[in-house]
Amino acid sequence: MGFTGLARWINPPTSGLELITENIMRNHHGQSKGRWTLGVRSYRSTIGSIPGLSVHAERSMCTLTMNDHVFVLLEDPAAPSRADVLAAVPNTASTQVTHPPHYRTTFLTLRPPGALEQLLSQLKAHWIPVRQSTSTSSQRGQASSQQLTVEGHVFAIGNDWLVRVGNVILAGGAVKGMLLEAEYLPLPVLHSQAADGTSELLSNLLLSVLPNIRDAKTVAVAVSDSQWEEVLWDREEEERLSREKTVEEAQDEIFVVGEEGLPGKQRGDWVGVDRDRRSAFLIIGALRSEGIL
């Protein structure tokens, strides 16, 4: 798995998925690798409905199911961001900062799919799913499972690229554009020079798989390194690294033997479930920015 870029095709024709498939297969010699299927739901907090409890801003929660994992994004507008907390105590190491119970954004990885709904039900938690208004009984049945789905295909281009393309389908069956994702397998991480975090390498590949259609509206979806640091911060991981650093300093080692001094895979690189985690955050952000979630 490798560094991944995401784009939205906002106004594709009804044959958009077929046109991209034909372009990849014919002009890029792509090979089909199977289906691309995602399920997305959003929830709203009902804690404000409790008598006598004043809530300044409602919390929100979005979930994205990808393979065997569910990625959960919680936002509490009343909580501070991690960047704000660190800025309030300059010249202080992060491990020495007193962190609040939670930050404005919390991003979790859960498994198996369905466990979150079961937990919310058992705890009688004050969260209810946000469902789109529907008019027919069949549509109501669809809305009760996923708020929207992404349905499409995965292609391999040579040995270096994986491309995922899919329609964004609402619970009632309406299509709200497409998602295109390109994964560059040789690189587990790539720090973009652009302020918005976009990568020219991935952007060029995504543009090349789009069919040549007049007035096509596409948007690159990217997150800066500082935003990734905020979202991917892990309290337990930071405490563990702090303990390891203390032990190393106490041992006062002088020599490094073998490969101990070489950098290895870092937590949060675009590898394994961490790649899926980053991909899920990009997709949720893209859909929320357009008001689809």
Coordinates of C-alpha atoms in Angstrom, one line a residue:
M1 CA 0.0 0.0 0.0
G2 CA 1.2 3.5 -0.7
F3 CA 0.5 7.2 -0.8
T4 CA -3.0 8.0 -1.9
G5 CA -4.7 11.0 -3.6
L6 CA -8.5 11.6 -3.9
A7 CA -10.6 13.6 -6.3
R8 CA -14.3 14.3 -6.8
W9 CA -16.0 14.4 -10.2
I10 CA -19.0 16.5 -9.4
N11 CA -21.0 16.4 -12.6
P12 CA -20.3 13.1 -14.4
P13 CA -22.8 11.8 -17.0
T14 CA -24.8 8.7 -16.2
S15 CA -22.2 6.7 -18.1
G16 CA -19.3 8.2 -16.2
L17 CA -18.2 5.0 -14.6
E18 CA -18.2 3.1 -17.9
L19 CA -16.3 5.9 -19.6
I20 CA -13.5 5.9 -17.0
T21 CA -13.4 2.1 -17.1
E22 CA -12.9 2.2 -20.8
N23 CA -10.3 4.9 -20.6
I24 CA -8.2 3.0 -18.0
M25 CA -8.5 -0.3 -19.8
R26 CA -7.8 1.0 -23.3
N27 CA -5.3 3.9 -22.8
H28 CA -3.6 2.8 -19.6
H29 CA -3.7 -1.0 -20.1
G30 CA -5.3 -1.3 -16.7
Q31 CA -6.4 -4.6 -15.1
S32 CA -9.5 -5.0 -13.1
K33 CA -8.9 -6.0 -9.5
G34 CA -12.4 -6.2 -8.2
R35 CA -15.2 -4.1 -6.7
W36 CA -14.8 -0.9 -4.6
T37 CA -17.6 -0.7 -2.0
L38 CA -17.9 1.8 0.9
G39 CA -20.7 2.5 3.3
V40 CA -21.1 5.9 5.0
R41 CA -23.4 6.9 7.8
S42 CA -23.8 10.1 9.8
Y43 CA -25.2 10.6 13.3
R44 CA -26.3 13.5 15.4
S45 CA -26.1 13.8 19.2
T46 CA -29.4 14.1 21.1
I47 CA -27.8 15.0 24.4
G48 CA -29.2 18.5 24.0
S49 CA -32.7 17.1 24.4
I50 CA -32.0 16.0 28.0
P51 CA -34.0 18.3 30.4
G52 CA -31.9 20.8 32.3
L53 CA -28.8 20.2 30.3
S54 CA -27.5 23.1 28.3
V55 CA -25.4 22.3 25.2
H56 CA -23.7 25.1 23.3
A57 CA -23.0 23.1 20.1
E58 CA -24.2 19.6 19.1
R59 CA -21.6 17.0 18.4
S60 CA -21.6 15.1 15.1
M61 CA -20.3 11.7 14.1
C62 CA -19.7 10.1 10.7
T63 CA -18.7 6.5 10.0
L64 CA -17.2 4.9 6.9
T65 CA -17.0 1.2 6.5
M66 CA -14.1 -0.1 4.4
N67 CA -13.4 -3.8 4.2
D68 CA -13.2 -5.1 7.8
H69 CA -12.8 -1.8 9.5
V70 CA -15.1 1.1 10.4
F71 CA -13.5 4.6 10.7
V72 CA -15.3 7.0 13.0
L73 CA -15.0 10.8 12.9
L74 CA -16.4 12.6 15.9
E75 CA -16.4 16.4 16.2
D76 CA -17.2 18.5 19.3
P77 CA -17.3 22.2 18.4
A78 CA -17.1 23.1 22.0
A79 CA -13.8 21.3 22.6
P80 CA -10.4 22.8 21.8
S81 CA -8.2 21.6 18.9
R82 CA -4.8 20.1 19.8
A83 CA -3.1 22.9 17.9
D84 CA -4.8 25.5 20.1
V85 CA -3.7 23.6 23.3
L86 CA -0.1 23.4 22.2
A87 CA 0.0 27.0 21.1
A88 CA -1.2 28.1 24.6
V89 CA 2.0 26.5 26.1
P90 CA 4.9 27.4 23.8
N91 CA 8.3 25.9 24.2
T92 CA 6.8 22.9 26.0
A93 CA 7.2 19.3 24.7
S94 CA 3.9 17.7 23.7
T95 CA 4.4 14.9 26.2
Q96 CA 4.5 17.4 29.0
V97 CA 1.3 19.1 28.1
T98 CA -1.9 18.5 30.1
H99 CA -4.3 17.3 27.5
P100 CA -8.1 17.8 27.8
P101 CA -10.4 14.7 28.0
H102 CA -10.8 15.0 24.2
Y103 CA -10.1 17.3 21.4
R104 CA -12.4 18.9 18.9
T105 CA -11.7 16.1 16.4
T106 CA -11.4 12.4 17.3
F107 CA -10.8 9.8 14.7
L108 CA -11.2 6.2 15.6
T109 CA -10.7 2.8 14.0
L110 CA -13.1 0.0 14.9
R111 CA -13.8 -3.6 14.0
P112 CA -15.8 -5.6 13.1
P113 CA -18.4 -3.6 11.1
G114 CA -21.7 -3.3 13.0
A115 CA -20.0 -3.2 16.4
L116 CA -20.5 0.5 16.8
E117 CA -24.2 0.3 16.3
Q118 CA -24.4 -2.6 18.8
L119 CA -22.4 -0.6 21.4
L120 CA -24.6 2.5 21.0
S121 CA -27.7 0.4 21.4
Q122 CA -26.4 -1.4 24.5
L123 CA -25.2 1.8 26.2
K124 CA -28.4 3.7 25.2
A125 CA -26.1 6.4 23.9
H126 CA -27.5 9.7 22.9
W127 CA -26.8 9.3 19.2
I128 CA -29.3 8.8 16.4
P129 CA -28.5 8.2 12.7
V130 CA -29.2 11.0 10.3
R131 CA -31.4 9.6 7.5
Q132 CA -32.4 11.3 4.3
S133 CA -36.1 11.9 3.9
T134 CA -37.7 9.2 1.7
S135 CA -41.2 8.8 0.3
T136 CA -41.6 5.1 -0.4
S137 CA -41.4 2.1 1.9
S138 CA -38.6 0.6 -0.2
Q139 CA -36.6 3.7 0.2
R140 CA -37.1 3.8 3.9
G141 CA -35.7 0.3 4.0
Q142 CA -32.6 1.4 2.2
A143 CA -32.1 4.4 4.4
S144 CA -32.1 2.3 7.6
S145 CA -28.8 0.6 6.6
Q146 CA -26.4 3.2 5.0
Q147 CA -26.9 6.8 4.4
L148 CA -24.9 6.5 1.2
T149 CA -22.7 4.1 -0.5
V150 CA -19.8 4.2 -3.0
E151 CA -20.0 1.6 -5.7
G152 CA -17.4 1.1 -8.3
H153 CA -14.2 -0.8 -9.4
V154 CA -10.5 -1.1 -8.6
F155 CA -7.9 -1.2 -11.3
A156 CA -4.2 -1.8 -11.4
I157 CA -2.0 0.3 -13.8
G158 CA 1.3 -1.4 -14.2
N159 CA 3.0 -2.4 -11.0
D160 CA 3.0 1.0 -9.3
W161 CA -0.6 2.2 -9.3
L162 CA -4.0 1.2 -8.0
V163 CA -7.0 3.3 -9.1
R164 CA -10.4 3.2 -7.5
V165 CA -13.4 4.8 -9.1
G166 CA -17.0 4.7 -7.9
N167 CA -20.4 6.4 -7.9
V168 CA -21.6 8.1 -4.8
I169 CA -25.1 6.7 -4.3
L170 CA -27.6 8.2 -1.8
A171 CA -30.0 5.9 0.1
G172 CA -32.8 6.7 -2.3
G173 CA -30.8 5.6 -5.3
A174 CA -29.8 9.1 -6.6
V175 CA -26.1 9.4 -7.8
K176 CA -24.2 12.4 -6.4
G177 CA -21.1 12.5 -8.6
M178 CA -18.1 10.2 -8.4
L179 CA -15.0 9.5 -6.3
L180 CA -11.6 8.8 -7.8
E181 CA -8.7 7.5 -5.8
A182 CA -5.1 6.9 -6.9
E183 CA -2.6 5.0 -4.8
Y184 CA 1.1 5.1 -5.6
L185 CA 2.4 1.8 -4.2
P186 CA 6.2 2.5 -4.1
L187 CA 5.9 5.3 -1.6
P188 CA 4.5 4.8 1.9
V189 CA 4.6 8.6 2.6
L190 CA 5.0 11.8 0.5
H191 CA 5.2 15.2 2.0
S192 CA 3.7 17.7 -0.5
Q193 CA 5.4 21.0 -1.1
A194 CA 2.0 22.6 -1.8
A195 CA 0.3 24.4 1.1
D196 CA -3.0 22.5 0.7
G197 CA -1.2 19.1 0.7
T198 CA -2.0 18.2 -3.0
S199 CA 0.5 16.1 -4.9
E200 CA 1.2 16.9 -8.6
L201 CA 2.2 13.2 -9.2
L202 CA -1.2 11.9 -8.1
S203 CA -3.2 14.8 -9.5
N204 CA -1.7 14.1 -13.0
L205 CA -2.6 10.5 -12.8
L206 CA -6.2 11.2 -11.7
L207 CA -6.6 13.8 -14.5
S208 CA -5.4 11.3 -17.1
V209 CA -8.0 8.6 -16.2
L210 CA -10.9 11.1 -16.6
P211 CA -12.6 11.1 -20.0
N212 CA -12.3 14.2 -22.2
I213 CA -15.7 15.7 -21.5
R214 CA -16.5 19.4 -21.8
D215 CA -17.3 21.4 -18.7
A216 CA -16.4 18.5 -16.3
K217 CA -16.1 19.7 -12.8
T218 CA -13.5 18.0 -10.7
V219 CA -12.1 18.9 -7.3
A220 CA -8.9 17.6 -5.7
V221 CA -9.3 16.5 -2.1
A222 CA -6.2 17.1 0.1
V223 CA -5.2 17.6 3.7
S224 CA -2.1 19.5 4.9
D225 CA 0.6 17.8 7.1
S226 CA -0.5 20.0 10.0
Q227 CA -4.1 18.7 9.7
W228 CA -2.9 15.1 9.5
E229 CA -0.9 15.7 12.7
E230 CA -4.1 16.9 14.4
V231 CA -6.3 14.0 13.1
L232 CA -3.9 11.2 13.5
W233 CA -2.6 12.1 17.0
D234 CA -2.9 9.2 19.4
R235 CA -2.7 9.8 23.2
E236 CA -1.7 6.2 24.0
E237 CA 1.0 6.2 21.2
E238 CA 2.5 9.4 22.5
E239 CA 2.6 8.2 26.1
R240 CA 4.3 4.9 24.9
L241 CA 6.9 6.8 22.9
S242 CA 7.6 9.1 25.9
R243 CA 8.2 6.0 28.1
E244 CA 10.5 4.5 25.5
K245 CA 12.5 7.7 25.2
T246 CA 12.9 7.8 29.0
V247 CA 14.3 4.2 29.0
E248 CA 16.7 4.9 26.2
E249 CA 18.0 8.0 27.9
A250 CA 18.5 6.1 31.1
Q251 CA 20.5 3.4 29.3
D252 CA 22.8 6.0 27.9
E253 CA 23.8 4.0 24.9
I254 CA 26.8 5.2 23.0
F255 CA 27.1 2.8 20.0
V256 CA 24.5 1.8 17.5
V257 CA 24.8 -1.7 16.1
G258 CA 23.3 -3.1 12.8
E259 CA 20.1 -1.4 11.6
E260 CA 19.0 0.1 14.9
G261 CA 19.8 3.6 13.7
L262 CA 17.9 3.3 10.4
P263 CA 14.4 4.8 10.1
G264 CA 11.6 2.2 9.8
K265 CA 8.0 2.4 9.1
Q266 CA 6.3 5.1 11.1
R267 CA 2.8 5.0 12.5
G268 CA 0.5 6.9 10.3
D269 CA 2.4 6.2 7.0
W270 CA 0.2 5.2 4.1
V271 CA 0.6 1.5 4.8
G272 CA -1.9 -1.1 5.9
V273 CA -4.9 0.0 7.9
D274 CA -3.2 3.5 8.3
R275 CA -3.6 4.0 4.6
D276 CA -7.3 3.0 4.8
R277 CA -7.6 5.4 7.8
R278 CA -6.2 8.3 5.8
S279 CA -8.3 7.4 2.8
A280 CA -11.5 7.3 4.9
F281 CA -10.8 10.7 6.4
L282 CA -10.3 12.3 3.0
I283 CA -13.6 10.7 1.7
I284 CA -15.6 11.8 4.7
G285 CA -14.2 15.3 4.4
A286 CA -15.0 15.6 0.7
L287 CA -18.6 14.5 1.2
R288 CA -19.1 16.7 4.2
S289 CA -17.7 19.8 2.5
E290 CA -20.4 19.4 -0.2
G291 CA -23.2 18.9 2.3
I292 CA -23.8 15.3 1.2
L293 CA -23.3 14.2 4.8

